[in-house]
Amino acid sequence: MSDRLKTHLQTLPAFELDALRLDRWNEVATVAGQFNADTETIRRLLQEIRPKHKADRFEWLQAVCQRHDIGVRALRTAVAIFSFAGDTGYIWPSQRSLAHRAGYGDDAEIRRGLASLVAIGAIRKLRIVNMPEQLAEAALTSAKNGGSGRSARGTAYALTPPADWSKKCNTGTLCPSADRDTVSLLNLQGKPQQASPDVSSYSGASTINIEYAESSVMGNDRRKARG
């Protein structure tokens, strides 16, 4: 009987296992009645099949930290998300809670960090009511009854497996240019071209290029040295 019960528990979705571990509405007693088992046996089996400390959220955070196309704000946001994440891969804290956990006093910083993570496909935004039923119920239940007290219109976030992240680097919008040093050199060319052949010099002033400026400075330095 114990083996059959363990097999049953292993086939349950993650959110149902989370609900059993929380046991807010006597789910453990319900399962115990179905299998003629005692509640302590079910809790022991739940502990046995609990994922070890190599859950998806650890791999997710490691993958985020290895990205070179996001900034410090997105990394701090990812760490805050990780601190709320459990085995289910869903979280539903408010932006204010995420900002506090990330060390920001302004919620706008978290919104920018979340936008960066959404852009690379690391997280997916959804309504709380669209989460798995048990998780949505836990999020919407009032705090005094053991829930989170969130609104049905609130936003939740799902951690996306790194293998499914979009390849945003191909768009060139998030990655720094690989030729940025070359671009900088081109912007410092000795004889910059006129922006448009139809545009004359401002107020008739004569143009001066870098070569002339450099020779003038060197000449002034030589005169100072002789003096």
XYZ file of N, CA and C in Angstrom:
681
model
N 0.828 -1.206 0.000
C 0.000 0.000 0.000
C 0.862 1.254 0.000
N 1.955 1.218 0.769
C 2.833 2.382 0.832
C 3.455 2.683 -0.528
N 3.822 1.624 -1.270
C 4.406 1.832 -2.596
C 3.383 2.423 -3.558
N 2.158 1.934 -3.473
C 1.103 2.449 -4.347
C 0.808 3.910 -4.030
N 0.814 4.254 -2.758
C 0.581 5.637 -2.345
C 1.725 6.529 -2.812
N 2.955 6.064 -2.676
C 4.110 6.843 -3.117
C 4.076 7.073 -4.615
N 3.700 6.049 -5.373
C 3.591 6.197 -6.823
C 2.528 7.226 -7.184
N 1.410 7.185 -6.450
C 0.340 8.166 -6.686
C 0.839 9.584 -6.434
N 1.552 9.784 -5.346
C 2.059 11.118 -5.018
C 3.059 11.602 -6.057
N 3.883 10.705 -6.576
C 4.887 11.081 -7.572
C 4.266 11.507 -8.893
N 3.058 11.062 -9.167
C 2.394 11.422 -10.421
C 1.581 12.706 -10.310
N 1.461 13.257 -9.100
C 0.695 14.491 -8.922
C 1.458 15.685 -9.479
N 0.742 16.677 -10.041
C 1.409 17.907 -10.480
C 2.042 18.647 -9.302
N 3.000 19.499 -9.605
C 3.749 20.187 -8.548
C 2.848 21.024 -7.653
N 1.846 21.691 -8.232
C 1.014 22.571 -7.402
C 0.154 21.763 -6.422
N -0.236 20.528 -6.802
C -0.993 19.696 -5.876
C -0.107 19.194 -4.737
N 1.142 18.897 -5.057
C 2.083 18.495 -4.005
C 2.320 19.644 -3.037
N 2.434 20.873 -3.574
C 2.601 22.037 -2.705
C 1.397 22.205 -1.789
N 0.209 21.987 -2.340
C -1.009 22.122 -1.527
C -1.035 21.064 -0.417
N -0.581 19.853 -0.724
C -0.523 18.804 0.300
C 0.455 19.169 1.406
N 1.600 19.727 1.015
C 2.604 20.083 2.031
C 2.104 21.224 2.914
N 1.374 22.170 2.312
C 0.817 23.265 3.109
C -0.342 22.771 3.972
N -1.152 21.896 3.408
C -2.267 21.257 4.136
C -3.169 22.286 4.809
N -3.536 23.327 4.054
C -4.391 24.365 4.633
C -5.842 23.897 4.765
N -6.270 23.043 3.844
C -7.679 22.617 3.840
C -7.791 21.102 4.045
N -6.875 20.552 4.841
C -6.922 19.126 5.211
C -6.822 18.192 4.002
N -5.993 18.604 3.018
C -5.796 17.745 1.848
C -5.149 16.413 2.236
N -4.232 16.458 3.225
C -3.545 15.234 3.639
C -4.545 14.211 4.176
N -5.490 14.668 4.980
C -6.507 13.765 5.531
C -7.371 13.179 4.423
N -7.643 13.978 3.387
C -8.456 13.492 2.268
C -7.748 12.356 1.540
N -6.451 12.557 1.245
C -5.684 11.516 0.564
C -5.541 10.287 1.462
N -5.346 10.520 2.748
C -5.219 9.402 3.687
C -6.477 8.547 3.675
N -7.651 9.185 3.592
C -8.896 8.431 3.543
C -9.034 7.631 2.263
N -8.531 8.170 1.146
C -8.626 7.470 -0.128
C -7.782 6.191 -0.152
N -6.651 6.209 0.588
C -5.725 5.071 0.551
C -5.690 4.297 1.882
N -6.604 4.624 2.767
C -6.634 3.953 4.079
C -5.263 4.032 4.771
N -4.665 5.208 4.717
C -3.350 5.425 5.332
C -3.477 6.496 6.403
N -2.469 6.578 7.260
C -2.468 7.638 8.276
C -1.739 8.865 7.726
N -2.047 9.988 8.304
C -1.497 11.250 7.799
C 0.024 11.313 7.952
N 0.578 10.711 8.982
C 2.022 10.752 9.177
C 2.746 10.018 8.054
N 2.167 8.928 7.563
C 2.779 8.209 6.439
C 2.814 9.085 5.197
N 1.743 9.808 4.949
C 1.696 10.684 3.772
C 2.724 11.804 3.900
N 2.842 12.398 5.072
C 3.830 13.472 5.262
C 5.251 12.934 5.092
N 5.499 11.714 5.553
C 6.828 11.117 5.384
C 7.131 10.881 3.905
N 6.144 10.397 3.162
C 6.338 10.159 1.727
C 6.520 11.472 0.965
N 5.794 12.491 1.375
C 5.963 13.805 0.742
C 7.384 14.317 0.934
N 7.944 14.070 2.106
C 9.312 14.477 2.369
C 10.299 13.666 1.525
N 10.017 12.397 1.335
C 10.909 11.541 0.549
C 10.965 11.949 -0.917
N 9.834 12.331 -1.483
C 9.792 12.663 -2.909
C 10.029 14.149 -3.167
N 10.287 14.904 -2.113
C 10.547 16.339 -2.288
C 11.811 16.537 -3.110
N 11.801 17.440 -4.091
C 12.999 17.654 -4.914
C 14.185 18.070 -4.060
N 15.345 17.570 -4.411
C 16.565 17.946 -3.710
C 16.972 19.358 -4.137
N 18.064 19.850 -3.541
C 18.466 21.231 -3.797
C 19.147 21.392 -5.144
N 18.484 20.948 -6.175
C 18.867 21.262 -7.542
C 17.588 21.445 -8.330
N 16.716 22.264 -7.772
C 15.432 22.522 -8.387
C 15.610 23.458 -9.576
N 14.559 23.576 -10.370
C 14.612 24.409 -11.579
C 14.970 25.854 -11.261
N 14.526 26.332 -10.110
C 14.776 27.744 -9.813
C 16.263 28.028 -9.623
N 17.031 27.056 -9.163
C 18.478 27.249 -9.027
C 19.139 27.316 -10.398
N 18.728 26.434 -11.295
C 19.261 26.462 -12.657
C 18.849 27.750 -13.354
N 17.623 28.194 -13.072
C 17.120 29.435 -13.674
C 17.973 30.624 -13.248
N 18.234 30.750 -11.947
C 19.030 31.879 -11.466
C 20.449 31.819 -12.020
N 21.032 30.640 -12.086
C 22.375 30.509 -12.641
C 22.402 30.961 -14.096
N 21.367 30.592 -14.860
C 21.308 30.989 -16.265
C 21.170 32.500 -16.416
N 20.375 33.125 -15.524
C 20.236 34.585 -15.573
C 21.574 35.257 -15.288
N 22.288 34.767 -14.276
C 23.568 35.376 -13.894
C 24.625 35.227 -14.993
N 24.454 34.258 -15.870
C 25.424 34.040 -16.935
C 25.131 34.866 -18.175
N 24.005 35.605 -18.156
C 23.695 36.459 -19.300
C 24.542 37.723 -19.228
N 25.031 38.163 -20.385
C 25.845 39.371 -20.459
C 25.101 40.516 -21.153
N 23.840 40.287 -21.483
C 23.081 41.311 -22.195
C 22.026 41.970 -21.324
N 22.110 41.768 -20.007
C 21.195 42.442 -19.090
C 22.034 43.155 -18.033
N 21.437 44.164 -17.434
C 22.172 44.975 -16.475
C 22.006 44.521 -15.039
N 22.584 45.313 -14.143
C 22.544 44.992 -12.715
C 21.109 45.031 -12.197
N 20.296 45.946 -12.734
C 18.911 46.043 -12.271
C 18.163 44.731 -12.507
N 18.337 44.146 -13.682
C 17.663 42.880 -13.994
C 18.190 41.753 -13.106
N 19.488 41.769 -12.817
C 20.058 40.734 -11.950
C 19.498 40.831 -10.532
N 19.397 42.051 -10.009
C 18.840 42.219 -8.672
C 17.368 41.816 -8.636
N 16.654 42.115 -9.711
C 15.258 41.693 -9.807
C 15.154 40.177 -9.833
N 16.062 39.520 -10.564
C 16.054 38.055 -10.650
C 16.318 37.424 -9.286
N 17.232 38.007 -8.523
C 17.516 37.482 -7.180
C 16.288 37.637 -6.283
N 15.587 38.757 -6.416
C 14.365 38.962 -5.634
C 13.304 37.938 -6.027
N 13.161 37.674 -7.319
C 12.208 36.664 -7.786
C 12.582 35.298 -7.229
N 13.870 34.974 -7.287
C 14.345 33.682 -6.791
C 14.008 33.500 -5.314
N 14.079 34.578 -4.543
C 13.820 34.474 -3.105
C 12.364 34.127 -2.807
N 11.460 34.421 -3.757
C 10.053 34.086 -3.571
C 9.685 32.741 -4.198
N 10.529 32.236 -5.092
C 10.163 31.062 -5.887
C 10.234 29.785 -5.056
N 9.303 28.892 -5.329
C 9.313 27.565 -4.714
C 9.476 26.510 -5.789
N 9.028 25.314 -5.486
C 9.156 24.216 -6.439
C 8.223 24.351 -7.628
N 7.196 25.197 -7.515
C 6.197 25.275 -8.578
C 6.653 26.106 -9.762
N 7.575 27.049 -9.550
C 7.991 27.932 -10.633
C 7.094 29.136 -10.814
N 6.117 29.326 -9.926
C 5.231 30.492 -9.971
C 5.471 31.356 -8.741
N 5.396 32.666 -8.931
C 5.438 33.594 -7.800
C 4.389 34.668 -8.023
N 3.924 35.300 -6.948
C 2.909 36.340 -7.090
C 3.089 37.479 -6.098
N 4.312 37.881 -5.737
C 4.475 39.041 -4.850
C 4.136 40.330 -5.592
N 3.813 41.356 -4.847
C 3.572 42.667 -5.453
C 4.897 43.275 -5.890
N 4.807 44.277 -6.745
C 6.031 44.966 -7.168
C 6.702 45.649 -5.986
N 5.923 46.126 -5.046
C 6.500 46.753 -3.852
C 7.304 45.728 -3.049
N 6.777 44.500 -2.930
C 7.507 43.447 -2.211
C 8.793 43.073 -2.934
N 8.736 42.991 -4.266
C 9.939 42.686 -5.041
C 10.967 43.801 -4.896
N 10.502 45.047 -4.942
C 11.425 46.172 -4.808
C 12.110 46.150 -3.446
N 11.350 45.882 -2.402
C 11.933 45.811 -1.050
C 12.960 44.688 -0.964
N 12.646 43.531 -1.547
C 13.570 42.389 -1.493
C 14.831 42.663 -2.320
N 14.696 43.463 -3.388
C 15.845 43.780 -4.238
C 16.644 44.972 -3.723
N 16.127 45.659 -2.693
C 16.838 46.801 -2.131
C 16.558 48.107 -2.840
N 15.417 48.187 -3.549
C 15.054 49.419 -4.246
C 13.953 50.142 -3.482
N 14.043 51.463 -3.456
C 12.999 52.254 -2.841
C 11.950 52.715 -3.830
N 12.222 52.531 -5.116
C 11.326 52.980 -6.175
C 10.830 51.762 -6.947
N 9.510 51.585 -7.016
C 8.948 50.447 -7.743
C 9.282 50.484 -9.228
N 9.573 51.681 -9.755
C 9.886 51.783 -11.181
C 11.148 50.997 -11.536
N 12.081 50.897 -10.588
C 13.297 50.125 -10.853
C 12.970 48.651 -11.080
N 12.038 48.134 -10.280
C 11.621 46.732 -10.435
C 10.887 46.541 -11.748
N 10.053 47.505 -12.123
C 9.330 47.377 -13.391
C 10.299 47.296 -14.565
N 11.371 48.082 -14.501
C 12.369 48.022 -15.579
C 13.103 46.680 -15.556
N 13.427 46.204 -14.345
C 14.092 44.915 -14.243
C 13.216 43.783 -14.752
N 11.923 43.824 -14.415
C 10.991 42.806 -14.896
C 10.874 42.857 -16.414
N 10.847 44.075 -16.970
C 10.747 44.205 -18.422
C 11.953 43.570 -19.115
N 13.136 43.724 -18.528
C 14.339 43.119 -19.110
C 14.265 41.600 -19.076
N 13.765 41.044 -17.976
C 13.668 39.590 -17.856
C 12.598 39.036 -18.791
N 11.507 39.782 -18.963
C 10.483 39.360 -19.930
C 11.042 39.403 -21.342
N 11.856 40.423 -21.621
C 12.391 40.596 -22.971
C 13.289 39.441 -23.402
N 14.040 38.874 -22.462
C 14.913 37.747 -22.829
C 14.197 36.412 -22.677
N 12.946 36.451 -22.222
C 12.171 35.226 -22.083
C 12.390 34.484 -20.791
N 13.039 35.101 -19.797
C 13.331 34.413 -18.534
C 12.094 34.232 -17.667
N 11.139 35.158 -17.767
C 9.894 35.040 -17.009
C 8.720 35.308 -17.940
N 7.571 34.838 -17.525
C 6.329 35.045 -18.267
C 5.316 35.647 -17.312
N 4.675 36.743 -17.729
C 3.679 37.403 -16.892
C 2.293 36.805 -17.170
N 1.514 36.658 -16.117
C 0.145 36.168 -16.261
C -0.693 36.687 -15.110
N -1.994 36.649 -15.284
C -2.894 37.031 -14.201
C -2.885 35.961 -13.113
N -3.054 36.403 -11.890
C -3.069 35.453 -10.772
C -4.158 34.407 -10.958
N -5.314 34.821 -11.476
C -6.421 33.879 -11.645
C -6.109 32.820 -12.698
N -5.093 33.057 -13.540
C -4.745 32.094 -14.578
C -3.649 31.124 -14.139
N -3.201 31.221 -12.896
C -2.263 30.239 -12.377
C -2.986 28.916 -12.142
N -2.251 27.829 -11.879
C -2.919 26.583 -11.485
C -3.888 26.836 -10.325
N -5.000 26.128 -10.327
C -6.112 26.432 -9.428
C -5.708 26.521 -7.967
N -4.918 25.561 -7.498
C -4.537 25.557 -6.082
C -3.673 26.763 -5.735
N -2.767 27.131 -6.635
C -1.907 28.292 -6.377
C -2.710 29.576 -6.410
N -3.621 29.684 -7.373
C -4.461 30.876 -7.449
C -5.296 31.023 -6.189
N -5.815 29.922 -5.691
C -6.618 29.967 -4.461
C -5.782 30.427 -3.277
N -4.539 29.930 -3.201
C -3.656 30.338 -2.109
C -3.311 31.818 -2.214
N -3.149 32.315 -3.434
C -2.790 33.725 -3.626
C -3.957 34.641 -3.323
N -5.178 34.198 -3.637
C -6.349 35.062 -3.496
C -6.982 34.990 -2.119
N -6.695 33.949 -1.351
C -7.253 33.830 -0.011
C -6.713 34.951 0.876
N -7.545 35.474 1.725
C -7.130 36.587 2.578
C -5.990 36.170 3.494
N -5.195 37.154 3.878
C -4.023 36.879 4.707
C -4.422 36.298 6.063
N -5.532 36.737 6.596
C -5.941 36.241 7.917
C -6.354 34.770 7.871
N -6.638 34.291 6.667
C -6.987 32.878 6.503
C -5.827 32.060 5.938
N -4.632 32.623 6.005
C -3.449 31.884 5.585
C -3.037 32.076 4.152
N -3.713 32.955 3.412
C -3.364 33.205 2.017
C -2.515 34.454 1.862
N -2.382 34.896 0.615
C -1.572 36.084 0.331
C -2.405 37.347 0.218
N -3.704 37.200 0.032
C -4.571 38.366 -0.034
C -4.392 39.202 -1.280
N -3.966 38.588 -2.382
C -3.783 39.329 -3.626
C -5.102 39.502 -4.362
N -5.128 40.478 -5.258
C -6.310 40.737 -6.067
C -6.357 39.780 -7.253
N -7.574 39.474 -7.718
C -7.723 38.595 -8.876
C -7.114 39.210 -10.125
N -7.009 40.546 -10.156
C -6.418 41.219 -11.309
C -4.909 41.399 -11.163
N -4.361 40.907 -10.062
C -2.930 41.044 -9.832
C -2.111 40.222 -10.818
N -0.814 40.531 -10.860
C 0.088 39.872 -11.799
C 0.922 38.821 -11.090
N 1.048 37.680 -11.736
C 1.940 36.615 -11.275
C 3.030 36.426 -12.323
N 4.066 35.697 -11.950
C 5.194 35.473 -12.856
C 5.551 33.990 -12.832
N 5.797 33.457 -14.019
C 6.207 32.062 -14.147
C 7.653 32.025 -14.629
N 8.491 31.261 -13.953
C 9.884 31.108 -14.369
C 9.930 30.199 -15.594
N 10.586 30.667 -16.647
C 10.679 29.912 -17.888
C 11.983 29.128 -17.909
N 11.958 27.839 -18.269
C 13.210 27.067 -18.362
C 14.183 27.742 -19.326
N 15.453 27.829 -18.970
C 16.436 28.515 -19.824
C 16.448 28.018 -21.261
N 16.165 26.740 -21.482
C 16.177 26.206 -22.845
C 15.107 26.842 -23.713
N 14.086 27.430 -23.089
C 12.986 28.029 -23.853
C 13.115 29.536 -24.001
N 14.197 30.111 -23.505
C 14.352 31.558 -23.605
C 14.518 31.964 -25.057
N 13.968 33.114 -25.379
C 14.098 33.616 -26.744
C 15.502 34.143 -26.980
N 15.917 34.151 -28.235
C 17.259 34.600 -28.610
C 17.219 36.083 -28.962
N 17.121 36.907 -27.931
C 17.007 38.337 -28.163
C 18.285 38.966 -28.685
N 19.412 38.261 -28.520
C 20.670 38.839 -28.989
C 20.655 39.053 -30.492
N 19.844 38.270 -31.198
C 19.813 38.394 -32.646
C 19.200 39.706 -33.101
N 18.399 40.342 -32.242
C 17.756 41.591 -32.624
C 18.696 42.777 -32.473
N 19.720 42.627 -31.657
C 20.643 43.729 -31.431
C 20.114 44.781 -30.491
N 18.978 44.530 -29.852
C 18.379 45.551 -28.999
C 18.862 45.470 -27.572
N 19.317 44.308 -27.147
C 19.738 44.159 -25.763
C 21.240 43.964 -25.619
N 21.894 43.449 -26.656
C 23.321 43.170 -26.555
C 24.131 44.394 -26.974
N 25.219 44.714 -26.283
C 26.088 45.792 -26.739
C 26.737 45.421 -28.050
N 27.022 46.433 -28.869
C 27.617 46.174 -30.172
C 29.003 45.567 -30.013
N 29.272 44.503 -30.789
C 30.597 43.885 -30.748
C 31.641 44.793 -31.378
N 31.175 45.776 -32.186
C 32.087 46.689 -32.874
C 32.122 48.068 -32.223
N 31.754 48.135 -30.930
C 31.618 49.469 -30.335
C 32.939 50.217 -30.276
N 34.088 49.501 -30.130
C 35.373 50.197 -30.134
C 35.663 50.776 -31.512
N 35.344 50.012 -32.559
C 35.530 50.505 -33.912
C 34.642 51.702 -34.168
N 33.388 51.615 -33.693
C 32.457 52.730 -33.865
C 32.984 53.977 -33.172
N 33.556 53.796 -31.968
C 34.101 54.949 -31.249
C 35.238 55.590 -32.027
N 36.093 54.765 -32.625
C 37.195 55.301 -33.413
C 36.679 56.050 -34.632
N 35.651 55.506 -35.277
C 35.094 56.179 -36.444
C 34.473 57.507 -36.065
N 33.913 57.594 -34.875
C 33.327 58.854 -34.422
C 34.390 59.885 -34.099
N 35.641 59.453 -33.920
C 36.742 60.375 -33.637
C 37.651 60.546 -34.846
N 37.110 60.352 -36.028
C 37.928 60.487 -37.232
C 38.478 61.899 -37.348
N 39.631 62.023 -38.018
C 40.320 63.305 -38.088
C 39.578 64.349 -38.883
N 38.871 63.937 -39.929
C 38.170 64.895 -40.768
C 36.708 64.488 -40.870
N 35.875 64.854 -39.907
C 34.467 64.463 -39.957
C 33.771 65.059 -41.159
N 32.923 64.260 -41.788
C 32.202 64.708 -42.958
C 31.038 65.606 -42.559
N 30.675 66.495 -43.474
C 29.536 67.365 -43.218
C 28.266 66.528 -43.179
N 27.359 66.851 -42.267
C 26.158 66.043 -42.082
C 25.329 65.993 -43.349
N 25.219 67.096 -44.055
C 24.431 67.130 -45.277
C 25.049 68.154 -46.221
N 25.127 67.859 -47.519
C 25.696 68.841 -48.458
C 24.852 70.093 -48.572
N 23.585 70.026 -48.085
C 22.706 71.187 -48.182
C 22.816 72.105 -46.978
N 23.602 71.697 -45.979
C 23.695 72.470 -44.748
C 25.020 73.215 -44.727
N 24.983 74.513 -44.597
C 26.207 75.313 -44.546
C 26.667 75.451 -43.116
N 27.865 75.956 -42.946
C 28.404 76.141 -41.604
C 27.573 77.153 -40.845
N 27.479 76.939 -39.569
C 26.648 77.793 -38.730
C 27.151 79.215 -38.744
N 26.273 80.152 -39.077
C 26.515 81.602 -39.085
C 27.796 81.964 -39.824
N 28.165 81.138 -40.820
C 29.319 81.469 -41.632
C 30.645 81.235 -40.964
N 30.648 80.614 -39.793
C 31.908 80.385 -39.088
C 32.721 79.343 -39.826
N 34.014 79.502 -39.832
C 34.877 78.552 -40.522
C 34.958 77.265 -39.725
N 35.048 76.125 -40.439
C 35.167 74.839 -39.767
C 36.610 74.611 -39.384
N 36.790 73.823 -38.342
C 38.134 73.503 -37.882
C 38.179 72.003 -37.621
N 39.149 71.303 -38.171
C 39.206 69.871 -37.980
C 40.189 69.525 -36.874
N 40.215 68.241 -36.547
C 41.027 67.796 -35.420
C 42.507 67.972 -35.695
N 42.914 67.746 -36.961
C 44.333 67.876 -37.276
C 44.830 69.295 -37.035
N 44.016 70.301 -37.453
C 44.401 71.688 -37.244
C 44.458 72.013 -35.756
N 43.490 71.505 -34.996
C 43.461 71.765 -33.550
C 44.680 71.171 -32.878
N 45.060 69.947 -33.292
C 46.213 69.301 -32.681
C 47.495 70.075 -32.989
N 47.644 70.527 -34.251
C 48.869 71.268 -34.605
C 48.934 72.592 -33.872
N 47.760 73.234 -33.656
C 47.747 74.505 -32.926
C 48.179 74.292 -31.484
N 47.675 73.240 -30.846
C 48.038 72.962 -29.456
C 49.516 72.652 -29.358
N 50.048 71.838 -30.293
C 51.463 71.502 -30.264
C 52.323 72.740 -30.469
N 51.850 73.638 -31.361
C 52.612 74.858 -31.577
C 52.662 75.720 -30.339
N 51.535 75.838 -29.648
C 51.499 76.617 -28.406
C 52.416 76.018 -27.352
N 52.440 74.660 -27.277
C 53.299 74.004 -26.299
C 54.764 74.267 -26.608
N 55.139 74.272 -27.925
C 56.546 74.534 -28.294
C 56.947 75.955 -27.909
N 56.048 76.941 -28.171
C 56.380 78.333 -27.816
C 56.561 78.495 -26.319
N 55.709 77.780 -25.533
C 55.839 77.867 -24.080
C 57.176 77.285 -23.646
N 57.568 76.161 -24.320
C 58.823 75.498 -23.933
C 60.022 76.401 -24.223
N 59.964 77.156 -25.384
C 61.095 78.063 -25.703
C 61.143 79.222 -24.701
N 59.949 79.684 -24.332
C 59.918 80.829 -23.412
C 60.349 80.417 -22.038
